[in-house]
Coordinates of C-alpha atoms in Angstrom, one line a residue:
X1 CA 0.0 0.0 0.0
X2 CA 2.8 2.4 0.8
X3 CA 4.4 1.8 -2.6
X4 CA 1.0 2.3 -4.3
X5 CA 0.4 5.6 -2.4
X6 CA 3.9 6.8 -3.5
X7 CA 3.1 6.0 -7.1
X8 CA -0.2 7.9 -7.0
X9 CA 1.5 10.9 -5.4
X10 CA 4.0 11.0 -8.2
X11 CA 1.2 10.7 -10.7
X12 CA -0.7 13.6 -9.1
X13 CA 2.4 15.8 -9.3
X14 CA 2.8 14.9 -13.0
X15 CA 6.1 13.3 -12.4
X16 CA 4.9 10.2 -14.2
X17 CA 2.3 9.5 -16.9
X18 CA -0.7 7.0 -16.5
X19 CA 0.7 4.9 -19.3
X20 CA 4.1 4.6 -17.8
X21 CA 5.1 1.2 -16.3
X22 CA 4.8 0.9 -12.6
X23 CA 8.3 0.2 -11.2
X24 CA 7.7 -1.4 -7.8
X25 CA 10.5 -2.3 -5.4
X26 CA 11.2 -6.0 -4.8
X27 CA 9.6 -5.8 -1.3
X28 CA 6.4 -4.5 -2.9
X29 CA 6.4 -7.2 -5.6
X30 CA 6.8 -10.1 -3.3
X31 CA 3.4 -9.6 -1.6
X32 CA 1.2 -9.6 -4.7
X33 CA 3.2 -12.4 -6.2
X34 CA 2.6 -14.5 -3.1
X35 CA -1.1 -13.7 -3.2
X36 CA -1.2 -14.7 -6.9
X37 CA 0.5 -18.0 -6.4
X38 CA -1.8 -18.8 -3.5
X39 CA -4.9 -18.0 -5.6
X40 CA -3.6 -19.9 -8.7
X41 CA -2.9 -23.0 -6.6
X42 CA -6.5 -22.9 -5.3
X43 CA -5.6 -25.5 -2.6
X44 CA -8.5 -26.5 -0.3
X45 CA -8.2 -25.3 3.2
X46 CA -8.1 -28.1 5.8
X47 CA -10.2 -27.3 8.8
X48 CA -9.1 -29.2 11.9
X49 CA -11.9 -29.8 14.2
X50 CA -11.0 -29.3 17.8
X51 CA -11.5 -32.4 20.0
X52 CA -12.7 -31.9 23.6
X53 CA -9.9 -34.2 24.8
X54 CA -7.2 -32.6 22.6
X55 CA -4.0 -31.6 24.3
X56 CA -3.7 -27.9 25.2
X57 CA -0.4 -26.0 25.2
X58 CA 0.4 -22.4 26.3
X59 CA 3.3 -21.0 24.2
X60 CA 5.0 -17.8 25.3
X61 CA 7.3 -16.1 22.9
X62 CA 9.5 -13.1 22.9
X63 CA 12.3 -11.5 20.8
X64 CA 15.0 -9.0 21.1
X65 CA 17.2 -7.6 18.3
X66 CA 19.8 -10.2 19.3
X67 CA 17.8 -13.3 19.9
X68 CA 14.5 -15.1 20.6
X69 CA 13.0 -17.2 23.4
X70 CA 10.0 -19.3 24.1
X71 CA 8.3 -21.2 26.9
X72 CA 5.8 -24.0 26.3
X73 CA 3.7 -25.4 29.1
X74 CA 1.3 -28.3 28.6
X75 CA -1.8 -27.5 30.6
X76 CA -2.6 -31.0 31.9
X77 CA 0.9 -32.3 32.9
X78 CA 2.5 -28.9 33.4
X79 CA 5.5 -30.2 31.5
X80 CA 7.6 -27.2 30.5
X81 CA 9.9 -26.6 27.6
X82 CA 12.2 -23.6 27.5
X83 CA 14.2 -22.7 24.5
X84 CA 15.9 -19.8 22.7
X85 CA 18.7 -18.8 20.4
X86 CA 20.6 -15.9 18.9
X87 CA 19.7 -14.5 15.5
X88 CA 22.3 -15.1 12.8
X89 CA 22.4 -11.4 12.5
X90 CA 21.0 -8.5 14.6
X91 CA 17.3 -7.9 13.7
X92 CA 16.5 -4.3 12.6
X93 CA 12.7 -4.7 12.8
X94 CA 11.5 -5.8 16.2
X95 CA 7.9 -6.4 15.0
X96 CA 9.2 -8.8 12.3
X97 CA 11.5 -10.4 14.9
X98 CA 8.6 -11.0 17.3
X99 CA 6.7 -12.7 14.5
X100 CA 9.7 -14.8 13.6
X101 CA 10.1 -15.8 17.2
X102 CA 6.6 -17.4 17.1
X103 CA 7.5 -19.3 13.9
X104 CA 10.8 -20.5 15.5
X105 CA 9.0 -21.6 18.7
X106 CA 6.3 -23.6 16.8
X107 CA 9.0 -25.1 14.5
X108 CA 11.1 -26.3 17.3
X109 CA 8.2 -27.6 19.4
X110 CA 6.4 -29.3 16.5
X111 CA 7.6 -32.8 17.3
X112 CA 5.9 -32.4 20.7
X113 CA 2.6 -31.3 19.4
X114 CA 0.0 -34.1 18.7
X115 CA -2.2 -33.6 15.6
X116 CA -5.1 -31.3 16.2
X117 CA -3.9 -30.0 19.5
X118 CA -4.9 -26.6 20.9
X119 CA -2.2 -24.0 21.1
X120 CA -2.6 -20.6 22.8
X121 CA 0.0 -18.1 22.0
X122 CA 1.0 -15.4 24.5
X123 CA 2.7 -12.4 22.7
X124 CA 3.9 -9.2 24.2
X125 CA 4.1 -7.3 20.9
X126 CA 0.8 -5.9 19.6
X127 CA 1.9 -5.7 15.9
X128 CA 2.9 -9.4 15.9
X129 CA -0.4 -10.3 17.7
X130 CA -2.5 -8.3 15.2
X131 CA -0.8 -10.0 12.3
X132 CA -1.5 -13.4 13.7
X133 CA -5.1 -12.6 14.4
X134 CA -5.7 -11.0 11.0
X135 CA -3.2 -13.2 9.1
X136 CA -1.9 -10.1 7.3
X137 CA 0.1 -7.0 8.2
X138 CA 0.8 -3.6 6.8
X139 CA 4.5 -4.0 7.1
X140 CA 6.2 -5.9 4.3
X141 CA 8.8 -7.3 6.7
X142 CA 6.1 -8.6 9.1
X143 CA 4.1 -10.1 6.1
X144 CA 7.2 -11.9 5.0
X145 CA 7.6 -13.5 8.4
X146 CA 3.9 -14.2 8.6
X147 CA 4.0 -16.3 5.4
X148 CA 6.4 -18.7 7.2
X149 CA 4.1 -18.8 10.2
X150 CA 0.8 -19.5 8.3
X151 CA 1.3 -23.2 7.8
X152 CA 1.5 -23.7 11.5
X153 CA -1.6 -21.6 12.1
X154 CA -3.5 -23.8 9.6
X155 CA -2.1 -27.1 11.1
X156 CA -3.2 -26.6 14.7
X157 CA -6.0 -24.9 16.6
X158 CA -4.2 -21.7 17.4
X159 CA -5.5 -18.8 19.4
X160 CA -3.5 -15.8 20.6
X161 CA -3.7 -13.1 23.3
X162 CA -1.6 -10.3 24.6
X163 CA 0.6 -10.6 27.7
X164 CA 2.5 -7.8 29.4
X165 CA 6.3 -7.9 29.0
X166 CA 6.8 -8.0 32.8
X167 CA 4.7 -11.2 33.0
X168 CA 6.1 -12.9 29.9
X169 CA 8.3 -15.9 31.0
X170 CA 9.9 -16.0 27.5
X171 CA 11.6 -12.7 28.3
X172 CA 14.4 -14.5 30.2
X173 CA 15.5 -17.0 27.5
X174 CA 15.3 -14.3 24.8
X175 CA 18.0 -12.4 26.6
X176 CA 19.9 -15.1 28.4
X177 CA 23.1 -15.3 26.3
X178 CA 23.4 -11.9 24.7
X179 CA 26.8 -10.3 24.5
X180 CA 25.4 -7.0 25.7
X181 CA 23.4 -7.4 28.9
X182 CA 22.4 -3.8 29.4
X183 CA 18.7 -4.5 28.8
X184 CA 18.7 -7.4 31.3
X185 CA 20.5 -5.3 34.0
X186 CA 18.0 -2.5 33.7
X187 CA 15.4 -4.8 35.2
X188 CA 17.3 -4.9 38.5
X189 CA 19.2 -7.5 40.4
X190 CA 16.6 -10.2 39.8
X191 CA 17.3 -10.1 36.0
X192 CA 14.6 -9.9 33.3
X193 CA 10.9 -10.1 34.4
X194 CA 10.5 -13.6 32.9
X195 CA 13.3 -14.9 35.2
X196 CA 11.4 -13.8 38.3
X197 CA 8.2 -15.4 36.9
X198 CA 10.0 -18.7 36.3
X199 CA 11.3 -18.6 39.9
X200 CA 7.8 -18.0 41.2
X201 CA 6.5 -21.0 39.3
X202 CA 9.1 -23.2 40.9
X203 CA 10.6 -24.3 37.6
X204 CA 13.5 -26.7 37.9
X205 CA 15.4 -28.1 34.9
X206 CA 15.4 -31.9 34.6
X207 CA 16.3 -32.9 31.0
X208 CA 17.9 -31.3 28.0
X209 CA 16.3 -31.8 24.6
X210 CA 18.3 -32.0 21.4
X211 CA 17.3 -29.6 18.6
X212 CA 18.8 -28.8 15.2
X213 CA 22.2 -27.1 14.9
X214 CA 20.8 -23.9 13.3
X215 CA 20.3 -22.3 16.7
X216 CA 22.6 -21.7 19.7
X217 CA 22.0 -22.2 23.4
X218 CA 20.6 -19.2 25.2
X219 CA 19.9 -20.9 28.5
X220 CA 22.1 -21.2 31.6
X221 CA 23.4 -24.8 32.0
X222 CA 21.8 -26.8 34.8
X223 CA 25.0 -28.9 35.0
X224 CA 28.4 -29.0 33.3
X225 CA 27.8 -32.5 31.9
X226 CA 25.0 -31.3 29.6
X227 CA 26.1 -29.2 26.6
X228 CA 25.3 -28.4 23.0
X229 CA 21.5 -28.1 23.4
X230 CA 19.1 -25.3 23.2
X231 CA 15.9 -26.5 24.9
X232 CA 15.4 -27.4 28.6
X233 CA 12.5 -29.4 29.9
X234 CA 11.2 -29.1 33.4
X235 CA 8.0 -29.1 35.4
X236 CA 6.1 -26.2 36.9

């Protein structure tokens, strides 16, 4: 929309003619091309009916310019998975990074999700939350991340709601292994808000879970004999 408004503004100022070819930037072309490919494929949408006995998971996600973190809690067993990693390069759009953090969390947790399960996302970024609820965004960068997230939203029964940053337990793993700890230190001696919340819930690590090698560990090691992993499982 921004690219279209700029073109119309140039047309109104007689800088271009109506018959001139519209030269859109690559970021503006990707969105219509993706819509066209989806419409041309005309694939049927699979509606997954929610079963009353389906497993329910609460997934908290958070992102910083340097990394992302997530906490997944199964409601019935209270089994908890905590994971996070650094971005390959520093993110310059925090809204896109927050949306990407949701995708990374669901991607890493996918082996643990049974088919048709209910997943409730807790997000502390209103732009990322709105894009998940509407399945579209005004920002090209957020839309690009949202396209990677949509398959997961279609595969499971996903709902989302806002959570304040101070109450988000994913805040701690998203900051745990950053080179610059200024943001964490500003929260006081107790660390980031999520660290205090995990302490209040009585979380204790028990097992480490192997994940792919594309991410690095952001969590403090529960013991020296465990290494090379990014996700920790415990119980609330």
